JSON list of C-alpha atoms in Angstrom, two decimals:
[
{"chain": "N", "resi": 5, "resn": "GLY", "atom": "CA", "xyz": [-106.36, 109.15, 198.25]},
{"chain": "N", "resi": 6, "resn": "ALA", "atom": "CA", "xyz": [-107.59, 106.27, 196.15]},
{"chain": "N", "resi": 7, "resn": "GLY", "atom": "CA", "xyz": [-106.46, 102.80, 197.08]},
{"chain": "N", "resi": 8, "resn": "VAL", "atom": "CA", "xyz": [-105.88, 99.77, 194.90]},
{"chain": "N", "resi": 9, "resn": "SER", "atom": "CA", "xyz": [-108.95, 98.94, 192.88]},
{"chain": "N", "resi": 10, "resn": "GLN", "atom": "CA", "xyz": [-109.84, 95.70, 191.14]},
{"chain": "N", "resi": 11, "resn": "THR", "atom": "CA", "xyz": [-112.49, 94.91, 188.58]},
{"chain": "N", "resi": 12, "resn": "PRO", "atom": "CA", "xyz": [-114.73, 93.07, 188.37]},
{"chain": "N", "resi": 13, "resn": "SER", "atom": "CA", "xyz": [-115.45, 92.34, 192.01]},
{"chain": "N", "resi": 14, "resn": "ASN", "atom": "CA", "xyz": [-117.09, 89.08, 191.04]},
{"chain": "N", "resi": 15, "resn": "LYS", "atom": "CA", "xyz": [-116.69, 86.98, 187.91]},
{"chain": "N", "resi": 16, "resn": "VAL", "atom": "CA", "xyz": [-118.59, 83.80, 187.12]},
{"chain": "N", "resi": 17, "resn": "THR", "atom": "CA", "xyz": [-117.49, 81.86, 184.07]},
{"chain": "N", "resi": 18, "resn": "GLU", "atom": "CA", "xyz": [-117.78, 78.43, 182.57]},
{"chain": "N", "resi": 19, "resn": "LYS", "atom": "CA", "xyz": [-115.05, 75.86, 182.43]},
{"chain": "N", "resi": 20, "resn": "GLY", "atom": "CA", "xyz": [-112.87, 76.37, 179.39]},
{"chain": "N", "resi": 21, "resn": "LYS", "atom": "CA", "xyz": [-113.57, 80.09, 178.98]},
{"chain": "N", "resi": 22, "resn": "TYR", "atom": "CA", "xyz": [-111.02, 82.92, 179.02]},
{"chain": "N", "resi": 23, "resn": "VAL", "atom": "CA", "xyz": [-111.09, 85.62, 181.71]},
{"chain": "N", "resi": 24, "resn": "GLU", "atom": "CA", "xyz": [-109.30, 88.88, 182.38]},
{"chain": "N", "resi": 25, "resn": "LEU", "atom": "CA", "xyz": [-108.98, 90.46, 185.80]},
{"chain": "N", "resi": 26, "resn": "ARG", "atom": "CA", "xyz": [-107.92, 94.09, 186.13]},
{"chain": "N", "resi": 27, "resn": "CYS", "atom": "CA", "xyz": [-105.92, 95.88, 188.79]},
{"chain": "N", "resi": 28, "resn": "ASP", "atom": "CA", "xyz": [-105.47, 99.64, 189.20]},
{"chain": "N", "resi": 29, "resn": "PRO", "atom": "CA", "xyz": [-102.63, 100.30, 191.64]},
{"chain": "N", "resi": 30, "resn": "ILE", "atom": "CA", "xyz": [-102.12, 103.34, 193.80]},
{"chain": "N", "resi": 31, "resn": "SER", "atom": "CA", "xyz": [-100.84, 106.18, 191.65]},
{"chain": "N", "resi": 32, "resn": "GLY", "atom": "CA", "xyz": [-97.06, 106.37, 191.62]},
{"chain": "N", "resi": 33, "resn": "HIS", "atom": "CA", "xyz": [-96.48, 102.85, 192.91]},
{"chain": "N", "resi": 34, "resn": "THR", "atom": "CA", "xyz": [-93.90, 101.11, 190.76]},
{"chain": "N", "resi": 35, "resn": "ALA", "atom": "CA", "xyz": [-94.31, 97.64, 192.24]},
{"chain": "N", "resi": 36, "resn": "LEU", "atom": "CA", "xyz": [-97.40, 95.50, 191.65]},
{"chain": "N", "resi": 37, "resn": "TYR", "atom": "CA", "xyz": [-98.20, 92.01, 192.89]},
{"chain": "N", "resi": 38, "resn": "TRP", "atom": "CA", "xyz": [-100.83, 89.39, 192.22]},
{"chain": "N", "resi": 39, "resn": "TYR", "atom": "CA", "xyz": [-101.84, 86.83, 194.83]},
{"chain": "N", "resi": 40, "resn": "ARG", "atom": "CA", "xyz": [-104.45, 84.09, 194.84]},
{"chain": "N", "resi": 41, "resn": "GLN", "atom": "CA", "xyz": [-106.48, 83.17, 197.90]},
{"chain": "N", "resi": 42, "resn": "SER", "atom": "CA", "xyz": [-108.33, 79.87, 197.90]},
{"chain": "N", "resi": 43, "resn": "LEU", "atom": "CA", "xyz": [-111.09, 79.17, 200.39]},
{"chain": "N", "resi": 44, "resn": "GLY", "atom": "CA", "xyz": [-109.71, 78.73, 203.91]},
{"chain": "N", "resi": 45, "resn": "GLN", "atom": "CA", "xyz": [-106.16, 79.58, 202.88]},
{"chain": "N", "resi": 46, "resn": "GLY", "atom": "CA", "xyz": [-103.91, 82.58, 203.03]},
{"chain": "N", "resi": 47, "resn": "PRO", "atom": "CA", "xyz": [-102.98, 84.47, 199.89]},
{"chain": "N", "resi": 48, "resn": "GLU", "atom": "CA", "xyz": [-100.34, 82.83, 197.69]},
{"chain": "N", "resi": 49, "resn": "PHE", "atom": "CA", "xyz": [-97.95, 84.81, 195.54]},
{"chain": "N", "resi": 50, "resn": "LEU", "atom": "CA", "xyz": [-98.41, 84.64, 191.77]},
{"chain": "N", "resi": 51, "resn": "ILE", "atom": "CA", "xyz": [-96.34, 87.38, 190.10]},
{"chain": "N", "resi": 52, "resn": "TYR", "atom": "CA", "xyz": [-94.44, 90.60, 190.82]},
{"chain": "N", "resi": 53, "resn": "PHE", "atom": "CA", "xyz": [-93.99, 93.54, 188.46]},
{"chain": "N", "resi": 54, "resn": "GLN", "atom": "CA", "xyz": [-91.43, 96.28, 188.81]},
{"chain": "N", "resi": 55, "resn": "GLY", "atom": "CA", "xyz": [-92.51, 98.89, 186.31]},
{"chain": "N", "resi": 56, "resn": "THR", "atom": "CA", "xyz": [-93.59, 97.22, 183.08]},
{"chain": "N", "resi": 57, "resn": "GLY", "atom": "CA", "xyz": [-91.62, 94.02, 183.49]},
{"chain": "N", "resi": 58, "resn": "ALA", "atom": "CA", "xyz": [-92.44, 90.85, 185.38]},
{"chain": "N", "resi": 59, "resn": "ALA", "atom": "CA", "xyz": [-89.53, 90.55, 187.81]},
{"chain": "N", "resi": 60, "resn": "ASP", "atom": "CA", "xyz": [-90.76, 87.25, 189.23]},
{"chain": "N", "resi": 61, "resn": "ASP", "atom": "CA", "xyz": [-93.52, 85.07, 187.80]},
{"chain": "N", "resi": 62, "resn": "SER", "atom": "CA", "xyz": [-92.52, 81.94, 189.70]},
{"chain": "N", "resi": 63, "resn": "GLY", "atom": "CA", "xyz": [-95.90, 81.69, 191.45]},
{"chain": "N", "resi": 64, "resn": "LEU", "atom": "CA", "xyz": [-97.99, 81.35, 188.30]},
{"chain": "N", "resi": 65, "resn": "PRO", "atom": "CA", "xyz": [-99.35, 77.80, 188.50]},
{"chain": "N", "resi": 66, "resn": "ASN", "atom": "CA", "xyz": [-99.08, 76.93, 184.80]},
{"chain": "N", "resi": 67, "resn": "ASP", "atom": "CA", "xyz": [-98.97, 78.44, 181.33]},
{"chain": "N", "resi": 68, "resn": "ARG", "atom": "CA", "xyz": [-102.70, 79.13, 181.28]},
{"chain": "N", "resi": 69, "resn": "PHE", "atom": "CA", "xyz": [-101.98, 82.10, 183.55]},
{"chain": "N", "resi": 70, "resn": "PHE", "atom": "CA", "xyz": [-100.41, 85.26, 182.19]},
{"chain": "N", "resi": 71, "resn": "ALA", "atom": "CA", "xyz": [-100.21, 88.85, 183.39]},
{"chain": "N", "resi": 72, "resn": "VAL", "atom": "CA", "xyz": [-99.23, 92.12, 181.76]},
{"chain": "N", "resi": 73, "resn": "ARG", "atom": "CA", "xyz": [-98.56, 95.68, 182.83]},
{"chain": "N", "resi": 74, "resn": "PRO", "atom": "CA", "xyz": [-97.82, 97.44, 179.53]},
{"chain": "N", "resi": 75, "resn": "GLU", "atom": "CA", "xyz": [-97.54, 101.02, 180.78]},
{"chain": "N", "resi": 76, "resn": "GLY", "atom": "CA", "xyz": [-96.29, 100.37, 184.27]},
{"chain": "N", "resi": 77, "resn": "SER", "atom": "CA", "xyz": [-99.60, 101.16, 185.92]},
{"chain": "N", "resi": 78, "resn": "VAL", "atom": "CA", "xyz": [-102.72, 99.05, 185.31]},
{"chain": "N", "resi": 79, "resn": "SER", "atom": "CA", "xyz": [-102.19, 95.30, 185.24]},
{"chain": "N", "resi": 80, "resn": "THR", "atom": "CA", "xyz": [-104.33, 92.53, 183.78]},
{"chain": "N", "resi": 81, "resn": "LEU", "atom": "CA", "xyz": [-104.22, 88.92, 184.89]},
{"chain": "N", "resi": 82, "resn": "LYS", "atom": "CA", "xyz": [-105.34, 86.62, 182.11]},
{"chain": "N", "resi": 83, "resn": "ILE", "atom": "CA", "xyz": [-106.48, 83.04, 182.55]},
{"chain": "N", "resi": 84, "resn": "GLN", "atom": "CA", "xyz": [-107.03, 80.81, 179.53]},
{"chain": "N", "resi": 85, "resn": "ARG", "atom": "CA", "xyz": [-109.12, 77.63, 179.42]},
{"chain": "N", "resi": 86, "resn": "THR", "atom": "CA", "xyz": [-110.35, 78.13, 182.96]},
{"chain": "N", "resi": 87, "resn": "GLU", "atom": "CA", "xyz": [-110.74, 75.11, 185.22]},
{"chain": "N", "resi": 88, "resn": "ARG", "atom": "CA", "xyz": [-112.87, 74.64, 188.32]},
{"chain": "N", "resi": 89, "resn": "GLY", "atom": "CA", "xyz": [-109.71, 74.61, 190.41]},
{"chain": "N", "resi": 90, "resn": "ASP", "atom": "CA", "xyz": [-109.02, 78.20, 189.36]},
{"chain": "N", "resi": 91, "resn": "SER", "atom": "CA", "xyz": [-111.95, 79.36, 191.51]},
{"chain": "N", "resi": 92, "resn": "ALA", "atom": "CA", "xyz": [-110.51, 81.68, 194.16]},
{"chain": "N", "resi": 93, "resn": "VAL", "atom": "CA", "xyz": [-110.19, 85.31, 195.16]},
{"chain": "N", "resi": 94, "resn": "TYR", "atom": "CA", "xyz": [-107.48, 87.04, 193.14]},
{"chain": "N", "resi": 95, "resn": "LEU", "atom": "CA", "xyz": [-105.80, 89.84, 195.04]},
{"chain": "N", "resi": 96, "resn": "CYS", "atom": "CA", "xyz": [-103.71, 92.65, 193.68]},
{"chain": "N", "resi": 97, "resn": "ALA", "atom": "CA", "xyz": [-101.32, 94.74, 195.77]},
{"chain": "N", "resi": 98, "resn": "SER", "atom": "CA", "xyz": [-99.02, 97.64, 195.04]},
{"chain": "N", "resi": 99, "resn": "SER", "atom": "CA", "xyz": [-96.14, 99.32, 196.81]},
{"chain": "N", "resi": 100, "resn": "TRP", "atom": "CA", "xyz": [-93.96, 102.37, 196.29]},
{"chain": "N", "resi": 101, "resn": "GLY", "atom": "CA", "xyz": [-90.99, 100.19, 195.40]},
{"chain": "N", "resi": 102, "resn": "GLY", "atom": "CA", "xyz": [-90.23, 96.50, 195.68]},
{"chain": "N", "resi": 103, "resn": "GLY", "atom": "CA", "xyz": [-87.93, 96.74, 198.66]},
{"chain": "N", "resi": 104, "resn": "ALA", "atom": "CA", "xyz": [-88.12, 94.96, 201.98]},
{"chain": "N", "resi": 105, "resn": "THR", "atom": "CA", "xyz": [-89.37, 98.05, 203.82]},
{"chain": "N", "resi": 106, "resn": "ASP", "atom": "CA", "xyz": [-92.14, 98.92, 201.38]},
{"chain": "N", "resi": 107, "resn": "THR", "atom": "CA", "xyz": [-95.67, 98.25, 202.58]},
{"chain": "N", "resi": 108, "resn": "GLN", "atom": "CA", "xyz": [-97.89, 96.36, 200.17]},
{"chain": "N", "resi": 109, "resn": "TYR", "atom": "CA", "xyz": [-101.40, 97.81, 199.87]},
{"chain": "N", "resi": 110, "resn": "PHE", "atom": "CA", "xyz": [-104.06, 95.33, 198.83]},
{"chain": "N", "resi": 111, "resn": "GLY", "atom": "CA", "xyz": [-107.16, 95.75, 196.74]},
{"chain": "N", "resi": 112, "resn": "PRO", "atom": "CA", "xyz": [-110.51, 94.18, 197.65]},
{"chain": "N", "resi": 113, "resn": "GLY", "atom": "CA", "xyz": [-109.99, 91.28, 195.27]},
{"chain": "N", "resi": 114, "resn": "THR", "atom": "CA", "xyz": [-111.87, 89.65, 192.41]},
{"chain": "N", "resi": 115, "resn": "ARG", "atom": "CA", "xyz": [-113.83, 86.54, 193.32]},
{"chain": "N", "resi": 116, "resn": "LEU", "atom": "CA", "xyz": [-113.60, 84.15, 190.37]},
{"chain": "N", "resi": 117, "resn": "THR", "atom": "CA", "xyz": [-116.02, 81.23, 190.17]},
{"chain": "N", "resi": 118, "resn": "VAL", "atom": "CA", "xyz": [-115.57, 78.66, 187.43]},
{"chain": "N", "resi": 119, "resn": "LEU", "atom": "CA", "xyz": [-118.64, 76.49, 186.92]},
{"chain": "C", "resi": 29, "resn": "GLY", "atom": "CA", "xyz": [-88.92, 77.06, 201.61]},
{"chain": "C", "resi": 30, "resn": "ASP", "atom": "CA", "xyz": [-90.56, 79.80, 203.62]},
{"chain": "C", "resi": 31, "resn": "SER", "atom": "CA", "xyz": [-93.69, 78.96, 205.58]},
{"chain": "C", "resi": 32, "resn": "VAL", "atom": "CA", "xyz": [-95.96, 80.42, 208.24]},
{"chain": "C", "resi": 33, "resn": "THR", "atom": "CA", "xyz": [-98.06, 78.44, 210.70]},
{"chain": "C", "resi": 34, "resn": "GLN", "atom": "CA", "xyz": [-100.74, 80.21, 212.69]},
{"chain": "C", "resi": 35, "resn": "MET", "atom": "CA", "xyz": [-103.23, 78.89, 215.18]},
{"chain": "C", "resi": 36, "resn": "GLU", "atom": "CA", "xyz": [-106.36, 77.35, 213.83]},
{"chain": "C", "resi": 37, "resn": "GLY", "atom": "CA", "xyz": [-109.57, 79.25, 214.23]},
{"chain": "C", "resi": 38, "resn": "PRO", "atom": "CA", "xyz": [-112.15, 80.26, 214.65]},
{"chain": "C", "resi": 39, "resn": "VAL", "atom": "CA", "xyz": [-111.56, 82.15, 217.88]},
{"chain": "C", "resi": 40, "resn": "THR", "atom": "CA", "xyz": [-114.59, 83.51, 219.73]},
{"chain": "C", "resi": 41, "resn": "LEU", "atom": "CA", "xyz": [-114.16, 85.93, 222.61]},
{"chain": "C", "resi": 42, "resn": "SER", "atom": "CA", "xyz": [-116.27, 88.25, 224.69]},
{"chain": "C", "resi": 43, "resn": "GLU", "atom": "CA", "xyz": [-115.65, 91.96, 224.56]},
{"chain": "C", "resi": 44, "resn": "GLU", "atom": "CA", "xyz": [-112.72, 93.09, 226.76]},
{"chain": "C", "resi": 45, "resn": "ALA", "atom": "CA", "xyz": [-111.17, 89.61, 226.78]},
{"chain": "C", "resi": 46, "resn": "PHE", "atom": "CA", "xyz": [-107.44, 89.08, 226.19]},
{"chain": "C", "resi": 47, "resn": "LEU", "atom": "CA", "xyz": [-106.44, 87.90, 222.72]},
{"chain": "C", "resi": 48, "resn": "THR", "atom": "CA", "xyz": [-103.48, 85.80, 221.61]},
{"chain": "C", "resi": 49, "resn": "ILE", "atom": "CA", "xyz": [-103.11, 84.40, 218.11]},
{"chain": "C", "resi": 50, "resn": "ASN", "atom": "CA", "xyz": [-100.00, 82.26, 217.75]},
{"chain": "C", "resi": 51, "resn": "CYS", "atom": "CA", "xyz": [-97.75, 82.45, 214.72]},
{"chain": "C", "resi": 52, "resn": "THR", "atom": "CA", "xyz": [-94.51, 80.60, 214.01]},
{"chain": "C", "resi": 53, "resn": "TYR", "atom": "CA", "xyz": [-92.42, 80.67, 210.88]},
{"chain": "C", "resi": 54, "resn": "THR", "atom": "CA", "xyz": [-89.71, 78.96, 208.87]},
{"chain": "C", "resi": 55, "resn": "ALA", "atom": "CA", "xyz": [-87.56, 81.12, 206.64]},
{"chain": "C", "resi": 56, "resn": "THR", "atom": "CA", "xyz": [-84.11, 81.56, 205.19]},
{"chain": "C", "resi": 57, "resn": "GLY", "atom": "CA", "xyz": [-82.08, 84.39, 206.60]},
{"chain": "C", "resi": 58, "resn": "TYR", "atom": "CA", "xyz": [-83.73, 87.09, 208.65]},
{"chain": "C", "resi": 59, "resn": "PRO", "atom": "CA", "xyz": [-87.27, 87.75, 207.47]},
{"chain": "C", "resi": 60, "resn": "SER", "atom": "CA", "xyz": [-89.51, 90.71, 208.13]},
{"chain": "C", "resi": 61, "resn": "LEU", "atom": "CA", "xyz": [-92.73, 89.71, 209.88]},
{"chain": "C", "resi": 62, "resn": "PHE", "atom": "CA", "xyz": [-96.23, 91.10, 209.48]},
{"chain": "C", "resi": 63, "resn": "TRP", "atom": "CA", "xyz": [-99.77, 90.84, 210.70]},
{"chain": "C", "resi": 64, "resn": "TYR", "atom": "CA", "xyz": [-102.48, 91.70, 208.19]},
{"chain": "C", "resi": 65, "resn": "VAL", "atom": "CA", "xyz": [-106.18, 92.02, 208.99]},
{"chain": "C", "resi": 66, "resn": "GLN", "atom": "CA", "xyz": [-109.17, 91.54, 206.73]},
{"chain": "C", "resi": 67, "resn": "TYR", "atom": "CA", "xyz": [-112.39, 93.09, 207.98]},
{"chain": "C", "resi": 68, "resn": "PRO", "atom": "CA", "xyz": [-115.66, 91.77, 206.52]},
{"chain": "C", "resi": 69, "resn": "GLY", "atom": "CA", "xyz": [-116.11, 92.98, 202.97]},
{"chain": "C", "resi": 70, "resn": "GLU", "atom": "CA", "xyz": [-112.76, 94.78, 202.87]},
{"chain": "C", "resi": 71, "resn": "GLY", "atom": "CA", "xyz": [-109.28, 94.15, 201.51]},
{"chain": "C", "resi": 72, "resn": "LEU", "atom": "CA", "xyz": [-106.24, 93.06, 203.47]},
{"chain": "C", "resi": 73, "resn": "GLN", "atom": "CA", "xyz": [-104.73, 95.83, 205.59]},
{"chain": "C", "resi": 74, "resn": "LEU", "atom": "CA", "xyz": [-101.36, 95.90, 207.25]},
{"chain": "C", "resi": 75, "resn": "LEU", "atom": "CA", "xyz": [-101.89, 95.86, 211.03]},
{"chain": "C", "resi": 76, "resn": "LEU", "atom": "CA", "xyz": [-98.30, 95.87, 212.26]},
{"chain": "C", "resi": 77, "resn": "LYS", "atom": "CA", "xyz": [-94.82, 94.71, 211.34]},
{"chain": "C", "resi": 78, "resn": "ALA", "atom": "CA", "xyz": [-91.36, 94.02, 212.74]},
{"chain": "C", "resi": 79, "resn": "THR", "atom": "CA", "xyz": [-88.20, 93.89, 210.68]},
{"chain": "C", "resi": 80, "resn": "LYS", "atom": "CA", "xyz": [-85.59, 92.49, 213.06]},
{"chain": "C", "resi": 81, "resn": "ALA", "atom": "CA", "xyz": [-85.25, 90.29, 216.11]},
{"chain": "C", "resi": 82, "resn": "ASP", "atom": "CA", "xyz": [-86.71, 91.66, 219.37]},
{"chain": "C", "resi": 83, "resn": "ASP", "atom": "CA", "xyz": [-88.59, 94.42, 217.52]},
{"chain": "C", "resi": 84, "resn": "LYS", "atom": "CA", "xyz": [-92.12, 94.97, 218.73]},
{"chain": "C", "resi": 85, "resn": "GLY", "atom": "CA", "xyz": [-94.76, 96.05, 216.24]},
{"chain": "C", "resi": 86, "resn": "SER", "atom": "CA", "xyz": [-97.86, 97.76, 217.58]},
{"chain": "C", "resi": 87, "resn": "ASN", "atom": "CA", "xyz": [-101.01, 99.38, 216.24]},
{"chain": "C", "resi": 88, "resn": "LYS", "atom": "CA", "xyz": [-104.61, 99.91, 217.45]},
{"chain": "C", "resi": 89, "resn": "GLY", "atom": "CA", "xyz": [-103.81, 98.21, 220.77]},
{"chain": "C", "resi": 90, "resn": "PHE", "atom": "CA", "xyz": [-102.38, 95.11, 219.08]},
{"chain": "C", "resi": 91, "resn": "GLU", "atom": "CA", "xyz": [-98.77, 94.05, 219.66]},
{"chain": "C", "resi": 92, "resn": "ALA", "atom": "CA", "xyz": [-96.42, 91.37, 218.40]},
{"chain": "C", "resi": 93, "resn": "THR", "atom": "CA", "xyz": [-92.76, 90.78, 219.21]},
{"chain": "C", "resi": 94, "resn": "TYR", "atom": "CA", "xyz": [-90.28, 89.23, 216.76]},
{"chain": "C", "resi": 95, "resn": "ARG", "atom": "CA", "xyz": [-88.75, 86.28, 218.64]},
{"chain": "C", "resi": 96, "resn": "LYS", "atom": "CA", "xyz": [-85.89, 84.82, 216.65]},
{"chain": "C", "resi": 97, "resn": "GLU", "atom": "CA", "xyz": [-85.06, 82.14, 219.23]},
{"chain": "C", "resi": 98, "resn": "THR", "atom": "CA", "xyz": [-88.55, 80.66, 219.03]},
{"chain": "C", "resi": 99, "resn": "THR", "atom": "CA", "xyz": [-89.23, 81.76, 215.41]},
{"chain": "C", "resi": 100, "resn": "SER", "atom": "CA", "xyz": [-92.50, 83.28, 216.58]},
{"chain": "C", "resi": 101, "resn": "PHE", "atom": "CA", "xyz": [-94.52, 86.46, 216.13]},
{"chain": "C", "resi": 102, "resn": "HIS", "atom": "CA", "xyz": [-97.61, 86.04, 218.29]},
{"chain": "C", "resi": 103, "resn": "LEU", "atom": "CA", "xyz": [-100.35, 88.68, 218.09]},
{"chain": "C", "resi": 104, "resn": "GLU", "atom": "CA", "xyz": [-101.79, 90.00, 221.35]},
{"chain": "C", "resi": 105, "resn": "LYS", "atom": "CA", "xyz": [-104.35, 92.53, 222.48]},
{"chain": "C", "resi": 106, "resn": "GLY", "atom": "CA", "xyz": [-105.26, 93.21, 226.07]},
{"chain": "C", "resi": 107, "resn": "SER", "atom": "CA", "xyz": [-108.94, 94.04, 225.60]},
{"chain": "C", "resi": 108, "resn": "VAL", "atom": "CA", "xyz": [-110.71, 93.19, 222.35]},
{"chain": "C", "resi": 109, "resn": "GLN", "atom": "CA", "xyz": [-113.70, 95.04, 220.96]},
{"chain": "C", "resi": 110, "resn": "VAL", "atom": "CA", "xyz": [-116.56, 93.91, 218.74]},
{"chain": "C", "resi": 111, "resn": "SER", "atom": "CA", "xyz": [-114.99, 95.98, 215.96]},
{"chain": "C", "resi": 112, "resn": "ASP", "atom": "CA", "xyz": [-111.89, 93.74, 216.08]},
{"chain": "C", "resi": 113, "resn": "SER", "atom": "CA", "xyz": [-113.89, 90.89, 214.55]},
{"chain": "C", "resi": 114, "resn": "ALA", "atom": "CA", "xyz": [-111.98, 89.99, 211.38]},
{"chain": "C", "resi": 115, "resn": "VAL", "atom": "CA", "xyz": [-109.61, 87.47, 209.84]},
{"chain": "C", "resi": 116, "resn": "TYR", "atom": "CA", "xyz": [-105.99, 87.90, 210.91]},
{"chain": "C", "resi": 117, "resn": "PHE", "atom": "CA", "xyz": [-103.07, 86.74, 208.77]},
{"chain": "C", "resi": 118, "resn": "CYS", "atom": "CA", "xyz": [-99.49, 86.32, 209.84]},
{"chain": "C", "resi": 119, "resn": "ALA", "atom": "CA", "xyz": [-96.98, 86.78, 207.02]},
{"chain": "C", "resi": 120, "resn": "LEU", "atom": "CA", "xyz": [-93.27, 87.02, 206.32]},
{"chain": "C", "resi": 121, "resn": "ARG", "atom": "CA", "xyz": [-91.01, 88.46, 203.71]},
{"chain": "C", "resi": 122, "resn": "SER", "atom": "CA", "xyz": [-87.58, 86.85, 203.56]},
{"chain": "C", "resi": 123, "resn": "GLY", "atom": "CA", "xyz": [-84.35, 88.35, 202.39]},
{"chain": "C", "resi": 124, "resn": "GLY", "atom": "CA", "xyz": [-83.99, 86.04, 199.42]},
{"chain": "C", "resi": 125, "resn": "SER", "atom": "CA", "xyz": [-87.01, 87.48, 197.64]},
{"chain": "C", "resi": 126, "resn": "ASN", "atom": "CA", "xyz": [-87.94, 90.43, 199.73]},
{"chain": "C", "resi": 127, "resn": "TYR", "atom": "CA", "xyz": [-90.87, 91.54, 197.65]},
{"chain": "C", "resi": 128, "resn": "LYS", "atom": "CA", "xyz": [-92.92, 88.37, 198.12]},
{"chain": "C", "resi": 129, "resn": "LEU", "atom": "CA", "xyz": [-95.18, 87.85, 201.13]},
{"chain": "C", "resi": 130, "resn": "THR", "atom": "CA", "xyz": [-95.74, 84.33, 202.45]},
{"chain": "C", "resi": 131, "resn": "PHE", "atom": "CA", "xyz": [-98.97, 84.09, 204.46]},
{"chain": "C", "resi": 132, "resn": "GLY", "atom": "CA", "xyz": [-100.40, 81.77, 207.05]},
{"chain": "C", "resi": 133, "resn": "LYS", "atom": "CA", "xyz": [-103.90, 80.38, 206.60]},
{"chain": "C", "resi": 134, "resn": "GLY", "atom": "CA", "xyz": [-105.58, 83.08, 208.65]},
{"chain": "C", "resi": 135, "resn": "THR", "atom": "CA", "xyz": [-107.48, 83.05, 211.94]},
{"chain": "C", "resi": 136, "resn": "LEU", "atom": "CA", "xyz": [-111.09, 84.18, 212.14]},
{"chain": "C", "resi": 137, "resn": "LEU", "atom": "CA", "xyz": [-111.77, 86.20, 215.29]},
{"chain": "C", "resi": 138, "resn": "THR", "atom": "CA", "xyz": [-115.31, 86.89, 216.43]},
{"chain": "C", "resi": 139, "resn": "VAL", "atom": "CA", "xyz": [-115.85, 89.20, 219.40]},
{"chain": "C", "resi": 140, "resn": "ASN", "atom": "CA", "xyz": [-119.27, 89.12, 221.01]},
{"chain": "C", "resi": 141, "resn": "PRO", "atom": "CA", "xyz": [-120.71, 92.03, 223.02]}
]
């Protein structure tokens, strides 16, 4: 079946612009996660959704970052007033539930470059 | 807080060589431990996992044993193949927030024919 998909695969923007990154989870998965992977680093947690609500947004670096999941499926990560330091690969993952035994399945990521 | 330390790369081996990638962790409680792999141009994939002390995870010839006494989860494979060339990430999920994965920095493995 279809895995987690993310669009766009690459996004180049200018400093100060607004961007939206989209994630389509595996059908039926109630849990959705966003991670950010900077060059040479492992992924870092940003936010976790259970259904439509953000159960934990403690990893969002500041208030320029926001994510939604209005119907409990597709999620959009929104970044306002982008900065060069926001350049990274943004990964989305989904799992059946949010429990400790649930495997997280990752999408291919969106590479964001802020010029 | 939770953290994962894995051996620095890159690691370059010849085909059929023995592989070890070290991973140690710091976590509250009793975490679950994972190895993820990222092949070139692909997303992260779960390679194996272990959820309690002394458990051994295994998949595709790779193994790792959850060692609570040394807080380690080293990845091993007896005979690597060119197709194993990838970036390997050690990760944990702790009981306090058991939905959140904490990753190491990753180790790039290149296997030459």
